[in-house]
Short mmCIF file of C-alpha atoms in Angstrom, two decimals:
data_model
loop_
_atom_site.label_atom_id
_atom_site.label_comp_id
_atom_site.label_asym_id
_atom_site.label_seq_id
_atom_site.Cartn_x
_atom_site.Cartn_y
_atom_site.Cartn_z
CA MET A 1 40.98 -153.98 -39.59
CA ILE A 2 42.84 -151.73 -42.01
CA GLU A 3 44.77 -154.19 -44.18
CA LYS A 4 47.25 -151.77 -45.78
CA PRO A 5 47.27 -148.34 -44.12
CA LEU A 6 47.45 -145.46 -46.56
CA GLU A 7 50.40 -143.86 -44.74
CA TRP A 8 52.61 -146.83 -45.66
CA ASN A 9 52.82 -145.19 -49.11
CA TYR A 10 54.89 -142.31 -47.74
CA ASP A 11 58.44 -142.01 -46.43
CA GLU A 12 57.59 -139.11 -44.12
CA LEU A 13 55.98 -139.25 -40.72
CA VAL A 14 52.21 -138.98 -41.17
CA LEU A 15 49.68 -137.35 -38.86
CA GLY A 16 46.10 -138.63 -38.92
CA LEU A 17 43.30 -136.27 -37.84
CA ASP A 18 39.66 -136.92 -37.00
CA GLU A 19 36.86 -135.62 -34.81
CA ALA A 20 33.96 -136.80 -32.69
CA GLY A 21 30.78 -134.89 -31.94
CA ARG A 22 29.85 -132.78 -34.95
CA GLY A 23 26.20 -133.84 -34.82
CA PRO A 24 25.21 -133.52 -31.14
CA MET A 25 23.34 -130.47 -29.88
CA ALA A 26 25.18 -130.54 -26.54
CA GLY A 27 28.75 -130.93 -25.42
CA PRO A 28 32.06 -130.14 -27.12
CA VAL A 29 33.43 -131.42 -30.38
CA VAL A 30 36.69 -133.29 -29.84
CA ILE A 31 39.54 -133.29 -32.34
CA ALA A 32 42.47 -135.71 -32.16
CA GLY A 33 45.69 -136.17 -34.07
CA VAL A 34 47.91 -139.26 -34.01
CA CYS A 35 51.36 -139.98 -35.43
CA PHE A 36 52.65 -143.57 -35.37
CA PRO A 37 56.13 -144.89 -36.15
CA LYS A 38 56.65 -145.72 -39.83
CA GLY A 39 55.15 -149.09 -40.73
CA TYR A 40 53.03 -149.30 -37.57
CA HIS A 41 50.19 -151.81 -37.64
CA HIS A 42 47.64 -153.14 -35.17
CA GLU A 43 45.18 -155.84 -36.12
CA LEU A 44 42.31 -154.36 -34.08
CA MET A 45 42.66 -150.75 -35.20
CA ASP A 46 39.67 -149.62 -37.25
CA ASP A 47 37.12 -146.85 -37.66
CA SER A 48 35.80 -146.16 -34.14
CA LYS A 49 32.19 -146.49 -35.32
CA LYS A 50 32.85 -150.15 -36.17
CA LEU A 51 34.23 -150.96 -32.71
CA SER A 52 32.45 -151.79 -29.48
CA GLU A 53 32.87 -149.42 -26.55
CA LYS A 54 35.02 -152.03 -24.78
CA LYS A 55 37.39 -152.31 -27.76
CA ARG A 56 37.60 -148.53 -28.13
CA GLU A 57 38.52 -148.17 -24.47
CA ALA A 58 41.25 -150.83 -24.77
CA LEU A 59 42.67 -149.26 -27.93
CA PHE A 60 42.58 -145.80 -26.32
CA ASP A 61 45.40 -146.90 -24.00
CA VAL A 62 47.27 -148.76 -26.77
CA ILE A 63 47.27 -145.70 -29.04
CA ARG A 64 48.59 -143.37 -26.38
CA LYS A 65 51.36 -145.85 -25.55
CA ASP A 66 52.38 -146.67 -29.14
CA ALA A 67 52.06 -143.25 -30.78
CA LEU A 68 55.15 -141.16 -31.44
CA TRP A 69 52.98 -138.10 -30.86
CA TYR A 70 49.31 -137.39 -30.24
CA LYS A 71 47.08 -134.54 -29.18
CA ILE A 72 43.43 -134.26 -28.12
CA VAL A 73 41.61 -130.91 -28.27
CA PHE A 74 38.18 -130.05 -26.87
CA VAL A 75 36.34 -127.24 -28.67
CA ASP A 76 33.64 -125.82 -26.42
CA GLU A 77 30.04 -125.01 -27.26
CA ALA A 78 30.58 -121.24 -27.29
CA THR A 79 33.29 -121.58 -29.94
CA ILE A 80 31.08 -123.88 -32.00
CA ASP A 81 28.24 -121.34 -31.83
CA LYS A 82 30.56 -118.49 -32.76
CA LYS A 83 32.38 -120.15 -35.67
CA ASN A 84 29.93 -122.91 -36.77
CA ILE A 85 30.77 -126.57 -36.32
CA TYR A 86 32.61 -127.01 -39.63
CA ARG A 87 34.97 -124.09 -39.07
CA ALA A 88 35.49 -125.01 -35.42
CA CYS A 89 36.65 -128.49 -36.47
CA GLN A 90 38.73 -127.16 -39.34
CA ASP A 91 40.56 -124.61 -37.19
CA ALA A 92 41.32 -127.12 -34.44
CA MET A 93 42.62 -129.68 -36.94
CA SER A 94 44.78 -127.05 -38.62
CA GLU A 95 46.33 -126.01 -35.29
CA ILE A 96 47.11 -129.62 -34.37
CA ALA A 97 48.64 -130.17 -37.83
CA LYS A 98 50.92 -127.14 -37.45
CA GLU A 99 52.00 -128.22 -33.97
CA SER A 100 52.74 -131.83 -34.88
CA PRO A 101 56.24 -133.07 -35.78
CA CYS A 102 54.88 -134.78 -38.92
CA GLN A 103 55.70 -133.81 -42.48
CA ARG A 104 52.44 -135.03 -44.06
CA ILE A 105 48.84 -134.73 -42.85
CA LEU A 106 45.86 -136.99 -43.56
CA THR A 107 42.34 -135.98 -42.51
CA ASP A 108 38.96 -137.64 -42.69
CA ALA A 109 37.55 -135.53 -45.54
CA MET A 110 38.42 -132.18 -43.92
CA PRO A 111 40.53 -129.68 -45.92
CA LEU A 112 42.91 -127.70 -43.74
CA VAL A 113 43.60 -123.95 -43.72
CA ASN A 114 46.88 -122.05 -43.32
CA VAL A 115 48.92 -125.25 -42.97
CA ASP A 116 52.31 -125.20 -44.68
CA LYS A 117 52.54 -128.99 -44.98
CA PRO A 118 51.20 -131.35 -47.65
CA PHE A 119 47.83 -132.73 -46.63
CA GLU A 120 45.12 -134.94 -48.06
CA ALA A 121 41.42 -134.83 -47.15
CA ILE A 122 40.38 -138.45 -47.64
CA VAL A 123 36.77 -139.60 -47.92
CA LYS A 124 36.24 -142.42 -45.40
CA GLY A 125 39.78 -141.82 -44.22
CA ASP A 126 39.14 -143.63 -40.94
CA GLN A 127 38.76 -146.82 -42.99
CA LYS A 128 41.96 -146.28 -44.99
CA SER A 129 44.52 -144.77 -42.61
CA ILE A 130 45.53 -146.34 -39.30
CA ALA A 131 46.48 -142.90 -37.94
CA ILE A 132 43.07 -141.42 -38.82
CA ALA A 133 41.36 -144.48 -37.33
CA ALA A 134 43.39 -144.03 -34.14
CA ALA A 135 42.52 -140.33 -34.04
CA SER A 136 38.83 -141.20 -34.36
CA ILE A 137 39.17 -143.57 -31.38
CA LEU A 138 40.97 -141.00 -29.20
CA ALA A 139 38.38 -138.36 -30.06
CA ASN A 140 35.40 -140.67 -29.55
CA VAL A 141 36.53 -142.11 -26.22
CA SER A 142 37.61 -138.72 -24.88
CA ARG A 143 34.23 -137.23 -25.74
CA ASP A 144 32.35 -140.19 -24.24
CA HIS A 145 34.26 -139.72 -20.97
CA TYR A 146 33.34 -136.03 -20.96
CA MET A 147 29.66 -136.72 -21.61
CA LYS A 148 29.56 -139.27 -18.78
CA LYS A 149 30.89 -136.60 -16.41
CA LEU A 150 28.25 -134.21 -17.74
CA ASP A 151 25.67 -136.90 -17.00
CA GLU A 152 26.79 -136.94 -13.36
CA LEU A 153 26.15 -133.19 -13.16
CA TYR A 154 22.79 -133.33 -14.97
CA PRO A 155 21.44 -136.90 -14.61
CA GLN A 156 17.93 -135.91 -15.73
CA TYR A 157 19.19 -135.18 -19.27
CA GLY A 158 20.60 -138.66 -20.00
CA PHE A 159 23.91 -137.49 -21.50
CA ALA A 160 25.63 -140.81 -20.75
CA LYS A 161 23.20 -142.57 -23.09
CA HIS A 162 22.61 -140.20 -26.00
CA LYS A 163 25.95 -138.31 -25.75
CA GLY A 164 24.21 -135.05 -26.61
CA TYR A 165 22.64 -136.22 -29.88
CA PRO A 166 19.07 -135.03 -30.60
CA THR A 167 17.30 -138.24 -29.59
CA LYS A 168 13.68 -138.35 -28.50
CA ALA A 169 14.73 -138.68 -24.85
CA HIS A 170 17.06 -135.68 -25.15
CA MET A 171 14.34 -133.57 -26.78
CA GLU A 172 11.92 -134.45 -24.01
CA ALA A 173 14.49 -133.53 -21.36
CA LEU A 174 15.15 -130.25 -23.14
CA ASP A 175 11.43 -129.44 -23.09
CA ARG A 176 11.02 -130.45 -19.47
CA TYR A 177 14.16 -129.04 -17.87
CA GLY A 178 15.30 -126.32 -20.24
CA VAL A 179 18.50 -125.34 -22.03
CA LEU A 180 21.86 -125.75 -20.27
CA ASP A 181 25.15 -123.94 -20.82
CA CYS A 182 26.48 -127.10 -22.46
CA HIS A 183 23.85 -126.93 -25.21
CA ARG A 184 24.87 -125.49 -28.58
CA LYS A 185 22.71 -122.39 -28.91
CA SER A 186 23.12 -122.18 -32.70
CA TYR A 187 21.59 -125.65 -33.25
CA GLY A 188 17.95 -125.64 -34.40
CA PRO A 189 16.20 -127.54 -31.56
CA VAL A 190 18.07 -125.53 -28.91
CA MET A 191 17.56 -122.21 -30.69
CA GLU A 192 13.82 -122.89 -31.04
CA ARG A 193 13.44 -123.52 -27.32
CA LEU A 194 15.42 -120.43 -26.42
CA GLN A 195 13.19 -118.32 -28.68
CA GLU A 196 10.08 -119.80 -27.08
CA THR A 197 11.23 -118.56 -23.66
CA LEU A 198 11.39 -114.99 -25.00
CA PHE A 199 7.68 -114.84 -25.78
#
C-alpha cells in the first residue's frame, strides 16, 4: 500500500503514467495513464508487480470506476521494431500526457518529449504515486488479457504462461514452430532465428 501518495503534494490534477511489456520478445507494449480525484486513496493500490493476479483484476475494475480520466494504449510490434522499445514507450506516454485533462504528469522513470506540462520522471514511481501504481495495473492487466487471446490463437507457444517473455519454453517453441507476426523482429533471439532461415 502507498501510505502517502506523491500527488497529494500538489494542488493540480495529476496524471500517472506507466507501461507493461518492455521486456518480452512478443506482443505489444501497453501504456496507461490514470488521473484520480484530488486526495484519492485506496488501501490495496500498489505496484502491480507486488499484487497477485486476482488482486490486479479486482483493482482493474475499481480504477476504471474511480478515475476521473484514464487511457490505455497498445503499441504494436511493428512500431516497437521501427522506433525501439524505449522511444515507443516514450512517444505513447507523451501523447497520453498531452491528451489528458491534468496539469501535472508523473511517470515511472520515463522523461517525456514535446509535452508542455510540468512532469517528473520518478524512480520507482509505482511505489510512490497511487496514479502511477494504478496505471501499472491497467497496463499489466490489459496486456495479460491480450496475451491470453494470443494464446488461444497459437496455443503451442504458451503465451498465456510466459506472456511473451524469453523463457526457456518460449525459446523452445520459437525453435520448433518459428517466428510469428507478433514477435518483435528487432529483439535478439527473434532476429537470430530469422537470420538462420535466410541461410
